[in-house]
GROMACS .gro file of C-alpha atoms in nm:
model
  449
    1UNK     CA    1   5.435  -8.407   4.558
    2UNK     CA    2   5.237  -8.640   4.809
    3UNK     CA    3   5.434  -8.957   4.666
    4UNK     CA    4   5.763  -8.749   4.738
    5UNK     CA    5   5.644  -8.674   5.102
    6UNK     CA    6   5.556  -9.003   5.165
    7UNK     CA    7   5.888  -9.132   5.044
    8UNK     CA    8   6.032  -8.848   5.298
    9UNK     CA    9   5.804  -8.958   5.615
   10UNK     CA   10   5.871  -9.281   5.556
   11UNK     CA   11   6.262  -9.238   5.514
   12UNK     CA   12   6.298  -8.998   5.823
   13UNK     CA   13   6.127  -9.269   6.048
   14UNK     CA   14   6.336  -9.533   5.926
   15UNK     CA   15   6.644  -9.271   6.020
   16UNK     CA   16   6.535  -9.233   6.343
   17UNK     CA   17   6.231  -9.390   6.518
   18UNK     CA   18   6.211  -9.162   6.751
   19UNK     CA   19   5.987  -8.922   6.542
   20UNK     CA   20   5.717  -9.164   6.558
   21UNK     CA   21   5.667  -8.969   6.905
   22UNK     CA   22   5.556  -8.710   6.708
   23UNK     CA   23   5.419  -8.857   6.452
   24UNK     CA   24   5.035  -8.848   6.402
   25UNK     CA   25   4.975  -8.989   6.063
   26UNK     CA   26   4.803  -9.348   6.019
   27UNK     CA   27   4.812  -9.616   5.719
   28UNK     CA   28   4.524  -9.485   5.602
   29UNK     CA   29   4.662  -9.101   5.528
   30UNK     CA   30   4.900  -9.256   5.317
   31UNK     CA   31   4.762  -9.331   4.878
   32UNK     CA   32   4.604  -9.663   4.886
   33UNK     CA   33   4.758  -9.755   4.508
   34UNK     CA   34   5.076  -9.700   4.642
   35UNK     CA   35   5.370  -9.907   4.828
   36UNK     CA   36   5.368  -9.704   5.142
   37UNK     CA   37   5.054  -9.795   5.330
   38UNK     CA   38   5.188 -10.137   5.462
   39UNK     CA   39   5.523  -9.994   5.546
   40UNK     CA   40   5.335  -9.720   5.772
   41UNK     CA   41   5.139 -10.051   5.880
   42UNK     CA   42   5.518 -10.212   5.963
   43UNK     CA   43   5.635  -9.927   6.107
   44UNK     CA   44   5.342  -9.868   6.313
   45UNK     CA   45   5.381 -10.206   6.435
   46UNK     CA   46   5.721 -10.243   6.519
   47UNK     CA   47   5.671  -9.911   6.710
   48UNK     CA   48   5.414 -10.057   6.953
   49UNK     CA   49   5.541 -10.420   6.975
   50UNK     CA   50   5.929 -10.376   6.960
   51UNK     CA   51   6.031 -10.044   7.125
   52UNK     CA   52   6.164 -10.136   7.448
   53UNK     CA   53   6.185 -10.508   7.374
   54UNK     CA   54   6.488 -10.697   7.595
   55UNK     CA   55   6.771 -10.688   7.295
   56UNK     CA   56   6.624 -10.509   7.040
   57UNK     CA   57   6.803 -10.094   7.062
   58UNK     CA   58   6.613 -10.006   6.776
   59UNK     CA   59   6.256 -10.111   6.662
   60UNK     CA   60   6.286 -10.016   6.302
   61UNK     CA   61   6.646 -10.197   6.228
   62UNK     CA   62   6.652 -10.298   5.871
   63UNK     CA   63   6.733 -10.686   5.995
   64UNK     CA   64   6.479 -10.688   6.212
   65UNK     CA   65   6.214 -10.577   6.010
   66UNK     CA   66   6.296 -10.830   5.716
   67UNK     CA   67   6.293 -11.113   6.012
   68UNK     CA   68   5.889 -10.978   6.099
   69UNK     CA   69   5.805 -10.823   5.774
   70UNK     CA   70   5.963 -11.032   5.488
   71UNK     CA   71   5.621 -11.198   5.346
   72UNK     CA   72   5.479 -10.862   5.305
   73UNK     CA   73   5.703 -10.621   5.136
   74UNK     CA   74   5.808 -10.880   4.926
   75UNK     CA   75   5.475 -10.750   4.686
   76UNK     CA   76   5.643 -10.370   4.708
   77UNK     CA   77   5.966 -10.516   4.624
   78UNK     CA   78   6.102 -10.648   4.946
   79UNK     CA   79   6.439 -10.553   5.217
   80UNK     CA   80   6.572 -10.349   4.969
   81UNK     CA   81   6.280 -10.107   4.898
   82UNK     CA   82   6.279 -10.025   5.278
   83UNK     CA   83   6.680  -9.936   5.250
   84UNK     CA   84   6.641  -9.755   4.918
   85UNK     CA   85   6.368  -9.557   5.112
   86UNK     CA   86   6.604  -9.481   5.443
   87UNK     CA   87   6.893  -9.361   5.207
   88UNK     CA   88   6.700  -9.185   5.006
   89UNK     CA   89   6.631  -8.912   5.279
   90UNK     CA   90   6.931  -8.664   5.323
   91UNK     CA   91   6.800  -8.524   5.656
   92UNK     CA   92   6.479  -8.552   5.859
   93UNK     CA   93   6.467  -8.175   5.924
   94UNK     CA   94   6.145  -8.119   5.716
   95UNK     CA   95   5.955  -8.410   5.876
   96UNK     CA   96   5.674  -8.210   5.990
   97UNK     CA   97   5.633  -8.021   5.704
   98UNK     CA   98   5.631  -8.369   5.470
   99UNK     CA   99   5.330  -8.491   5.738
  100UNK     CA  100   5.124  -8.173   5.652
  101UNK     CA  101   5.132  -8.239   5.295
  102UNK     CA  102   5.012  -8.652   5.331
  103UNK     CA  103   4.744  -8.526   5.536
  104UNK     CA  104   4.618  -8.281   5.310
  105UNK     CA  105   4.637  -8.489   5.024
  106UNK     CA  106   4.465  -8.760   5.263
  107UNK     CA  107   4.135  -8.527   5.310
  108UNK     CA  108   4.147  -8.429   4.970
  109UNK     CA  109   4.107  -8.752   4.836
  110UNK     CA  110   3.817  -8.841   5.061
  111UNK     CA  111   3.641  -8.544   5.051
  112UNK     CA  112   3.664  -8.678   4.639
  113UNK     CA  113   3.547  -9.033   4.713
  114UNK     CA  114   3.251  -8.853   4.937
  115UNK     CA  115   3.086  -8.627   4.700
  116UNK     CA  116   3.170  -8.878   4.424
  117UNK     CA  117   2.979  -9.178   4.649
  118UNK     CA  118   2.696  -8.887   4.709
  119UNK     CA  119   2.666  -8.865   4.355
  120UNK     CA  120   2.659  -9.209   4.241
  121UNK     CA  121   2.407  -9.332   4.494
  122UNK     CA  122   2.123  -9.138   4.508
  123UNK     CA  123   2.031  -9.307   4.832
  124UNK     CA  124   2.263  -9.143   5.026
  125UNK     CA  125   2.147  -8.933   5.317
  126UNK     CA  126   2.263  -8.558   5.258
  127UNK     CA  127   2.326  -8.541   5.658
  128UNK     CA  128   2.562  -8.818   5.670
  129UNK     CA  129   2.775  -8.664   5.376
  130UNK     CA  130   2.820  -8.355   5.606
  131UNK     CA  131   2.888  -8.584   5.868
  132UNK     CA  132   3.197  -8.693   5.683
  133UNK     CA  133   3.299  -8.392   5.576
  134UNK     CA  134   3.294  -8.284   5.956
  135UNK     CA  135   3.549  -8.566   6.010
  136UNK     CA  136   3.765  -8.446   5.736
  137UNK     CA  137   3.755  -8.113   5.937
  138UNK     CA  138   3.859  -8.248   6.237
  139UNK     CA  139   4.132  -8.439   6.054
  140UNK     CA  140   4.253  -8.155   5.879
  141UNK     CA  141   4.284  -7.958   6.229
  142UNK     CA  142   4.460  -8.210   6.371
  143UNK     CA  143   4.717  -8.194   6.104
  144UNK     CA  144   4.739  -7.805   6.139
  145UNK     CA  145   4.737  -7.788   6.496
  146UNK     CA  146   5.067  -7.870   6.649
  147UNK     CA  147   4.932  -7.963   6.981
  148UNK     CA  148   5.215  -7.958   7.239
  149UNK     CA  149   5.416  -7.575   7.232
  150UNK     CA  150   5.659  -7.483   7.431
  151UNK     CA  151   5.570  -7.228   7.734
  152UNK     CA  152   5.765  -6.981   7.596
  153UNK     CA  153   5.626  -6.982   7.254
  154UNK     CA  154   5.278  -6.911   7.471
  155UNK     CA  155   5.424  -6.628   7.695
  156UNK     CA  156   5.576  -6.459   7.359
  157UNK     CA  157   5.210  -6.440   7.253
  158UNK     CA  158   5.059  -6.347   7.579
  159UNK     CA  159   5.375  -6.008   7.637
  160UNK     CA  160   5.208  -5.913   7.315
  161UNK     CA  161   4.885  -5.904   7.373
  162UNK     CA  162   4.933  -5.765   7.709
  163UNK     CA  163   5.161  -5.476   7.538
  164UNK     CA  164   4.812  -5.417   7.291
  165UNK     CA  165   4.568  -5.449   7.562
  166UNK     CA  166   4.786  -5.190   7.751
  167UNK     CA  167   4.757  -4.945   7.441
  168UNK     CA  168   4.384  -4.941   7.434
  169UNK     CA  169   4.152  -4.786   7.654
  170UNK     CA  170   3.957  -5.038   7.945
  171UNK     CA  171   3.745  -5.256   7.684
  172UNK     CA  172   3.993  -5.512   7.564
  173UNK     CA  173   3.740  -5.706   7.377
  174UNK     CA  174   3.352  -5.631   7.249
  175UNK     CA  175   3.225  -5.361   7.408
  176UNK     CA  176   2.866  -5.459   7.538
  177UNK     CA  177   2.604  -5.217   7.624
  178UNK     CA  178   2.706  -5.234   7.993
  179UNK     CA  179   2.979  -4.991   8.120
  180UNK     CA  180   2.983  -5.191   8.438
  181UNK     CA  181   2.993  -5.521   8.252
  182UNK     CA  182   3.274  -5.372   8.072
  183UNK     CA  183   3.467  -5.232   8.318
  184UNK     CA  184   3.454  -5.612   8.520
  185UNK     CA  185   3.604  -5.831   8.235
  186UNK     CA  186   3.705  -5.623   7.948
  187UNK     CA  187   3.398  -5.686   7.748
  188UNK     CA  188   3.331  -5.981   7.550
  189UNK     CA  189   3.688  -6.172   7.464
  190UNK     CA  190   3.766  -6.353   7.187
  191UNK     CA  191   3.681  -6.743   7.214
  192UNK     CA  192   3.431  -6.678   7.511
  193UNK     CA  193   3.148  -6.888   7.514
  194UNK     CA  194   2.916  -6.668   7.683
  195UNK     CA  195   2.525  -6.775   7.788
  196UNK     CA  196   2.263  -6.464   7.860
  197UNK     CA  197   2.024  -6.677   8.087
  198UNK     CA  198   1.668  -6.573   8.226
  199UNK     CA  199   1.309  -6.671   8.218
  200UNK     CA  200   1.081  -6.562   7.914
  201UNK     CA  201   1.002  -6.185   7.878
  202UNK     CA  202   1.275  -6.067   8.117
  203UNK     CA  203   1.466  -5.881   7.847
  204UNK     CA  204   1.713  -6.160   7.717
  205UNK     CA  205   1.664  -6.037   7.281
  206UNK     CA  206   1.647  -5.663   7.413
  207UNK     CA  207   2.011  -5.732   7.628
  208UNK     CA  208   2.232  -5.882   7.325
  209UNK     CA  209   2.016  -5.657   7.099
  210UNK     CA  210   2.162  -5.341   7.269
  211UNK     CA  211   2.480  -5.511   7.285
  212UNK     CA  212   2.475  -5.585   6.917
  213UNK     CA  213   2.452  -5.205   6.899
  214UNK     CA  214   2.749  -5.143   7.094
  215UNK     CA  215   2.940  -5.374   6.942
  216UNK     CA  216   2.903  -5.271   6.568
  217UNK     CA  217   2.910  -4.893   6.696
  218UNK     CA  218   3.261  -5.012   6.803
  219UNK     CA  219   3.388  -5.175   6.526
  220UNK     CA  220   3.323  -5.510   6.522
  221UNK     CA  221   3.068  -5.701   6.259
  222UNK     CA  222   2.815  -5.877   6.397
  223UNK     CA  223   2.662  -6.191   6.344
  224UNK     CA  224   2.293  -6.238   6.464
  225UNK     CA  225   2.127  -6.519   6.428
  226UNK     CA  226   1.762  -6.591   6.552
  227UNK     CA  227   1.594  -6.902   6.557
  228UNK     CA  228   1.266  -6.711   6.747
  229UNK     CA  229   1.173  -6.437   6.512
  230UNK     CA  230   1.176  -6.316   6.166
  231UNK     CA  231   1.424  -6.087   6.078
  232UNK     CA  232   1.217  -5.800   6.022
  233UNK     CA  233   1.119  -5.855   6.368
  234UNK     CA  234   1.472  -5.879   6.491
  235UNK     CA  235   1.529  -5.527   6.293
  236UNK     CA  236   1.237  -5.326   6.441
  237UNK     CA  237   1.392  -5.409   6.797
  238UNK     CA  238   1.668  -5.276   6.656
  239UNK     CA  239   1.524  -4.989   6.537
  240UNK     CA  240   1.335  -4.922   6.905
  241UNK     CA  241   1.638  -5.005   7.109
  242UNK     CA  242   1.860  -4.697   6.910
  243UNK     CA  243   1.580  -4.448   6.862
  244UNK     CA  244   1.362  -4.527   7.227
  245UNK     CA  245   1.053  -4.616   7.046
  246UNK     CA  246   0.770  -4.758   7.238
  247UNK     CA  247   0.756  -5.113   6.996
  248UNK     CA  248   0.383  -5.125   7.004
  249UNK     CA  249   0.378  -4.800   6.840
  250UNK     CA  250   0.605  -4.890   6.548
  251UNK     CA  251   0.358  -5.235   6.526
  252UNK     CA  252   0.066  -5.060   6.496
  253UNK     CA  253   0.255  -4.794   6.294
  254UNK     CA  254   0.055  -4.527   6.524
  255UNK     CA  255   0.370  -4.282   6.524
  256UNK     CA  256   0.410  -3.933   6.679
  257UNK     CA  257   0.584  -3.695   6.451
  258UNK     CA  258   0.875  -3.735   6.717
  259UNK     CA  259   0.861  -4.106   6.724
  260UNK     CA  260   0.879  -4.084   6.320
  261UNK     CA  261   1.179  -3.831   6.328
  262UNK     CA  262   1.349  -4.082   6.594
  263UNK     CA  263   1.304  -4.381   6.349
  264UNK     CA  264   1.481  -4.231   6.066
  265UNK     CA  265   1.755  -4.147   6.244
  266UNK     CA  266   1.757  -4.486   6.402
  267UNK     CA  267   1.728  -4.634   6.028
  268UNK     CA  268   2.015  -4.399   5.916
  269UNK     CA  269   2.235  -4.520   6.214
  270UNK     CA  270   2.177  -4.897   6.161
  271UNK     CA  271   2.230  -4.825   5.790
  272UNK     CA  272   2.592  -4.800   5.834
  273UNK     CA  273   2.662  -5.060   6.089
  274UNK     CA  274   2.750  -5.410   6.043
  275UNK     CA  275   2.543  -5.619   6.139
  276UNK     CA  276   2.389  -5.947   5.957
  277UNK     CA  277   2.074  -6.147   6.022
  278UNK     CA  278   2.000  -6.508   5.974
  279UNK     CA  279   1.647  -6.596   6.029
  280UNK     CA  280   1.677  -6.897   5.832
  281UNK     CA  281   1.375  -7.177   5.954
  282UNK     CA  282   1.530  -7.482   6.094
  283UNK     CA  283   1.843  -7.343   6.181
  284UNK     CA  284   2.064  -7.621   6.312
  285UNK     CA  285   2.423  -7.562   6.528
  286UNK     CA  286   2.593  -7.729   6.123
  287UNK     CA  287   2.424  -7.411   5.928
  288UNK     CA  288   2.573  -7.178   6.158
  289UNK     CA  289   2.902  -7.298   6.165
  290UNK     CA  290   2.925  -7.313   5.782
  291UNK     CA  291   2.781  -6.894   5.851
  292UNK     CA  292   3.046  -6.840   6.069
  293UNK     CA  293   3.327  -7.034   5.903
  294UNK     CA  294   3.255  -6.760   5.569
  295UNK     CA  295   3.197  -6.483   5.777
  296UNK     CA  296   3.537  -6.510   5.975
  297UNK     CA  297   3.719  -6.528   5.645
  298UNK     CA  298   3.581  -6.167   5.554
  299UNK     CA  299   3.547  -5.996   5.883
  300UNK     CA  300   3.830  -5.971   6.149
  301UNK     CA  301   3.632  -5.857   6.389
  302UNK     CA  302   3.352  -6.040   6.450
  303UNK     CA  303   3.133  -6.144   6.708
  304UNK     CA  304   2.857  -6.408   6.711
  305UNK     CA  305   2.496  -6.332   6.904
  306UNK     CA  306   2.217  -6.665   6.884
  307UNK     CA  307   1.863  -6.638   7.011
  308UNK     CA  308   1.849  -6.881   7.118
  309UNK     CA  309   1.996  -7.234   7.206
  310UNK     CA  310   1.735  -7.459   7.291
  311UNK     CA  311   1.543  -7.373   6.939
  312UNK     CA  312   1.858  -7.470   6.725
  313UNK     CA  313   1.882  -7.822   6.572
  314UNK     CA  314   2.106  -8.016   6.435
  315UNK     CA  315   2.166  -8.264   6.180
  316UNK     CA  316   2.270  -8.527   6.415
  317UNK     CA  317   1.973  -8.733   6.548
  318UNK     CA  318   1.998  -8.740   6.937
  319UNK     CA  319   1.748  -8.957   7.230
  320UNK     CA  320   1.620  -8.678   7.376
  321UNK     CA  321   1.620  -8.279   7.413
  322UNK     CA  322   1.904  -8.263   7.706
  323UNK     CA  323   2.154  -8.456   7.445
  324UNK     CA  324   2.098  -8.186   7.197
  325UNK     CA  325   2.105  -7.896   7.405
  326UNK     CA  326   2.452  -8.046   7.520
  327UNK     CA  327   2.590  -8.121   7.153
  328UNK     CA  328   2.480  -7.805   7.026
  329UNK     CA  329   2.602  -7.631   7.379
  330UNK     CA  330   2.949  -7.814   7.343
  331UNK     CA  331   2.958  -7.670   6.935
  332UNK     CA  332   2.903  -7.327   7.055
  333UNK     CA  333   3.224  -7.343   7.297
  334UNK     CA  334   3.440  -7.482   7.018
  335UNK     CA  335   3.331  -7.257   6.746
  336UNK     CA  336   3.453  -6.969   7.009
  337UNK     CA  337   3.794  -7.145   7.009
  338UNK     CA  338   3.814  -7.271   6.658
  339UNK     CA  339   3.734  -6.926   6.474
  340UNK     CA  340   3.867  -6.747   6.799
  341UNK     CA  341   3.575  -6.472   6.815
  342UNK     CA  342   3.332  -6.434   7.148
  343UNK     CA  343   2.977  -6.627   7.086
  344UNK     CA  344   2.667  -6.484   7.320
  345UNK     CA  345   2.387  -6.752   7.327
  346UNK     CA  346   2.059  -6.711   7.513
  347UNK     CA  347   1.946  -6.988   7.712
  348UNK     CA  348   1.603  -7.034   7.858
  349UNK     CA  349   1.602  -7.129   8.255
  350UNK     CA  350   1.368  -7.373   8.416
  351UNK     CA  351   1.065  -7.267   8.623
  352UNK     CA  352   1.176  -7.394   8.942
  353UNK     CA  353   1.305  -7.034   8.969
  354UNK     CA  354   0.974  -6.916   9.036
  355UNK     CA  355   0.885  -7.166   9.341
  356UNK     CA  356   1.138  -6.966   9.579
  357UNK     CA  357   1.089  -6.646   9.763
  358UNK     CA  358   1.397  -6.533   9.606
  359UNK     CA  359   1.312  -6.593   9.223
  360UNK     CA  360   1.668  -6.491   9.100
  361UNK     CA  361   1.781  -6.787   8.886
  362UNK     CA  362   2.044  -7.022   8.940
  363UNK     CA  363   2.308  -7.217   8.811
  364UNK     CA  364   2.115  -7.518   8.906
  365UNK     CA  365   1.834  -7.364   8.671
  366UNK     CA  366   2.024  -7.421   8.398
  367UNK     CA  367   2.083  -7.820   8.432
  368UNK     CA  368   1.756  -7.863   8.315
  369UNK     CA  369   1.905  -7.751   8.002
  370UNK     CA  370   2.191  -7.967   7.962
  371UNK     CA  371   2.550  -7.914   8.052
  372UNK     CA  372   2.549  -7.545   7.962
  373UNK     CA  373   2.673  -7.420   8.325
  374UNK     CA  374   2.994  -7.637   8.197
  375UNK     CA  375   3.038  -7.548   7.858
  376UNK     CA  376   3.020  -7.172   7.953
  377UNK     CA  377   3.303  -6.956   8.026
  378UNK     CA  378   3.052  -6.664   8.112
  379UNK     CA  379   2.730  -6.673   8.250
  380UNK     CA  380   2.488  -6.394   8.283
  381UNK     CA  381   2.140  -6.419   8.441
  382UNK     CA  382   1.935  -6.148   8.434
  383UNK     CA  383   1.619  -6.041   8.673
  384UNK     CA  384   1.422  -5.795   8.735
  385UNK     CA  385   1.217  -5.718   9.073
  386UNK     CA  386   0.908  -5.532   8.868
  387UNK     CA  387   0.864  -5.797   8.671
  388UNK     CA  388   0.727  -6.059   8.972
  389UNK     CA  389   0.633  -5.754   9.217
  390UNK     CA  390   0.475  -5.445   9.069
  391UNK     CA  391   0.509  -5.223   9.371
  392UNK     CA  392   0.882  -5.254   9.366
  393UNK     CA  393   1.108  -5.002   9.441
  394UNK     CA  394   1.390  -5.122   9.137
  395UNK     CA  395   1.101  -5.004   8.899
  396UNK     CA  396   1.284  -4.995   8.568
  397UNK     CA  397   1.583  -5.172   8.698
  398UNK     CA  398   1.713  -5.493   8.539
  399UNK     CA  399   2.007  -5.717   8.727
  400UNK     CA  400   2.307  -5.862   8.507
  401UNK     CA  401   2.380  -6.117   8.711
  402UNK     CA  402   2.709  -6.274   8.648
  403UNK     CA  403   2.707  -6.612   8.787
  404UNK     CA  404   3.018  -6.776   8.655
  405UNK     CA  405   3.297  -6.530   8.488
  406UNK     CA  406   3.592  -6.727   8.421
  407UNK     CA  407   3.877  -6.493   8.463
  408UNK     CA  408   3.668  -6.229   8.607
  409UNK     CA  409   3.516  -6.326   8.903
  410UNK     CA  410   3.151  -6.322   8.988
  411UNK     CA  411   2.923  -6.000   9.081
  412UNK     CA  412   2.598  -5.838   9.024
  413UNK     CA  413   2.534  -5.531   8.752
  414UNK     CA  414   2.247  -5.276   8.747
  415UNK     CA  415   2.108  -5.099   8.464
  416UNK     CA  416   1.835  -4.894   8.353
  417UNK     CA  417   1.554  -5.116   8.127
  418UNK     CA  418   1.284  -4.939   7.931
  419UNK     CA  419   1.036  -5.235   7.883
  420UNK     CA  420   0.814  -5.063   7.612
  421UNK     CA  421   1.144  -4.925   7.372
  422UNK     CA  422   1.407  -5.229   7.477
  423UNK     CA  423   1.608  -4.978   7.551
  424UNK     CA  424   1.893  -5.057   7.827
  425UNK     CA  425   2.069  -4.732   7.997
  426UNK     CA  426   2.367  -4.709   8.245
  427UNK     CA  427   2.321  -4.600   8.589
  428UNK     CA  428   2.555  -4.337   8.642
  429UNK     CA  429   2.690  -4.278   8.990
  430UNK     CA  430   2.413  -4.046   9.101
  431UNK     CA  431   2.143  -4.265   8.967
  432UNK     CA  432   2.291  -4.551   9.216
  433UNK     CA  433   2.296  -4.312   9.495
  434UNK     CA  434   1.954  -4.251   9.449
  435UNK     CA  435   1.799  -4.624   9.388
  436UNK     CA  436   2.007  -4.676   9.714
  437UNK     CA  437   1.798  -4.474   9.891
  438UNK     CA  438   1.481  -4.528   9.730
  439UNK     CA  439   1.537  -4.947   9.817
  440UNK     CA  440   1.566  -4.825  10.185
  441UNK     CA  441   1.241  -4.605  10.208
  442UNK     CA  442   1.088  -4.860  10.036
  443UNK     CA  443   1.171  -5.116  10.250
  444UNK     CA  444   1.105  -4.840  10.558
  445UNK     CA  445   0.753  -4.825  10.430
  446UNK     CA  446   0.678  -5.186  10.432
  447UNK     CA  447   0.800  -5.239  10.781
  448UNK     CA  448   0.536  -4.966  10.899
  449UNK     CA  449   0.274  -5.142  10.747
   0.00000   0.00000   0.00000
């Protein structure tokens, strides 16, 4: 079959050059042991050094050809190989369906010659095989991919979706643990790359943890994969974010008879939702997108939480931390496109934060960390006033603030954050009434003083 489509490429180009326009096979897609690599090496020739030549109207003209080419076909048979090969093609109606096939064939046979070098040679370094198989990704999408579509084609799509969103209630995507959050953008959309951002112990785990929750309560499987803790670790927040559990209580395992009753159920709960950990050591940006890659084949739903970026590696070898962050950074946004789910990284900020009166973070916090501000199509910092100033009057109040929200503008969120359970609550509409007026008596108070 990949002899026949080769004989079919070849013969619709010769038909009409003006496919090689949309053409994106090289000599090297086509079977080494056969005849057709040097006339794709002809053909790609002519096309770059004859089209629009003073005299010549067509750049693959038989006569022509045999005038430039003659020494070299003569060892696949010569001129008349190259006319058998235009005549044998009745129509060039299938010519993108013939270039699938060579390409296919193309990464099969190197993904062969790759494991079979890997096995041969026992020098060779397991990292650069997946290297190569990487490339044979990328090749394969390229073939797949159709690159150009017409607008039209693109609008059909978007009517639909609008017509589904419209059938739905307010949360076209994930639903997160925010109603607010929600409400703003939809919740979390599919191929959002999406960066929770704050310095340590503000409640980064505890946010996507309780969004985890509200995603799999929803419907949608989860994916969580933590390069800080063990998974048993990652569970017991779990367990304390759905059941309000002071932690230290269920690490000491000092338990009320309440806090016990509130632990099975939360155990009962999680039971039937899912959600998957990967705790794996080492966990490098490669691992997870082989994860992802399987769990996207079973799951159609599926959403993808990492805590968090700057502790994943990767296979690569890079100069220095900033060129990781960025590779890895960059990975994140194209697994969102390439498997089309939402991923939510965590991202540490710099301490320059903490050097200004106002010690909300920054985008500029996050440079220190790469291109990240960049890669992100969401950006979420979060901050809390009790965590720097004890007296505060936002006791128990945690800011989601969204600093860059492509497609849904900027703003900043409130909720409700238990420090001791990890619990985050919405503020309903008397709750902000009242921290209104609790932020003004407080500040009242301190201008008396």
């Amino acid at each position: 079959m990949s002899l026949e489509a080769e004989q079919a490429v070849l013969g619709s180009l010769l038909k009409n050059s003006e496919l090689m326009d949309t053409c994106y096979l090289t000599p090297n897609d086509f079977d080494p042991e056969g005849p057709h690599t040097i006339v794709m090496e002809m053909l790609s020739w002519a096309n770059e050094h004859l089209s629009g030549k003073p005299g010549i109207t067509d750049p693959f003209d038989i006569k022509v050809l045999g005038e430039e080419w003659g020494k070299e076909l003569s060892v696949i048979g010569g001129l008349s190989y190259i006319v058998d090969l235009r005549d044998s093609v009745p129509t060039t109606a299938n010519f993108d369906y013939y270039q699938k096939i060579i390409r296919q064939a193309n990464i099969q046979r190197q993904a062969l010659l790759t494991f079979r070098k890997a096995v041969s040679d026992g020098s060779v370094d397991v990292g650069d095989v997946k290297d190569q198989l990487e490339k044979l990704q990328d090749l394969q999408n390229q073939g797949i991919n159709d690159g150009m579509v017409q607008i039209a084609d693109v609008l059909e799509g978007h009517h639909k979706e609008i017509m589904a969103r419209g059938s739905r209630s307010g949360v076209t995507g994930v639903k997160t643990a925010s109603e607010d959050f929600d409400e703003m953008s939809g919740g979390h959309q599919k191929s959002d790359f999406i960066i929770v951002a704050a310095r340590p112990s503000i409640g980064k785990t505890a946010l996507i943890v309780n969004d985890s929750i509200a995603a799999a309560k929803a419907g949608n499987t989860v994916g969580f994969f933590s390069g800080e803790m063990p998974a048993k670790d990652v569970a017991e927040r779990f367990i304390c974010g759905i059941g309000n559990i002071d932690s230290k209580k269920v690490r000491t395992g000092l338990l009320t008879e309440n806090d016990w009753d509130s632990y099975s159920k939360s155990m009962a709960i999680l039971d039937g939702l899912p959600i998957y950990i990967d705790d794996s050591p080492g966990m490098t940006v490669e691992y997870i997108w082989r994860q992802v890659k399987s769990m996207s084949k079973k799951h159609a739903n599926l959403i993808i939480y990492i805590d968090y970026l700057q502790l994943i590696e990767s296979e690569k070898k890079f100069n220095n931390t900033a060129d990781r962050v960025n590779y890895i950074s960059k990975q994140f946004k194209k697994m969102a496109r390439t498997f089309n789910i939402p991923v939510v990284a965590i991202s540490s900020v710099g301490r320059k934060c903490e050097d200004r009166q106002d010690k909300r973070p920054l985008m500029s916090d996050l440079r220190e960390s790469g291109n990240i501000e960049f890669d992100a199509d969401i950006i979420i910092f979060l901050y809390r006033d009790d965590y720097y100033y004890p007296d505060a009057a936002k006791k128990g109040i945690i800011e989601l603030i969204v600093a860059k929200g492509r497609k849904i503008g900027t703003g900043i969120l409130e909720m409700m954050f238990n420090r001791k359970t990890g619990r985050f609550l919405n503020l309903t509409k008397d709750d902000k009434e009242k921290l209104v007026e609790k932020v003004r008596e407080h500040e009242q108070s301190h201008k008396r003083r």
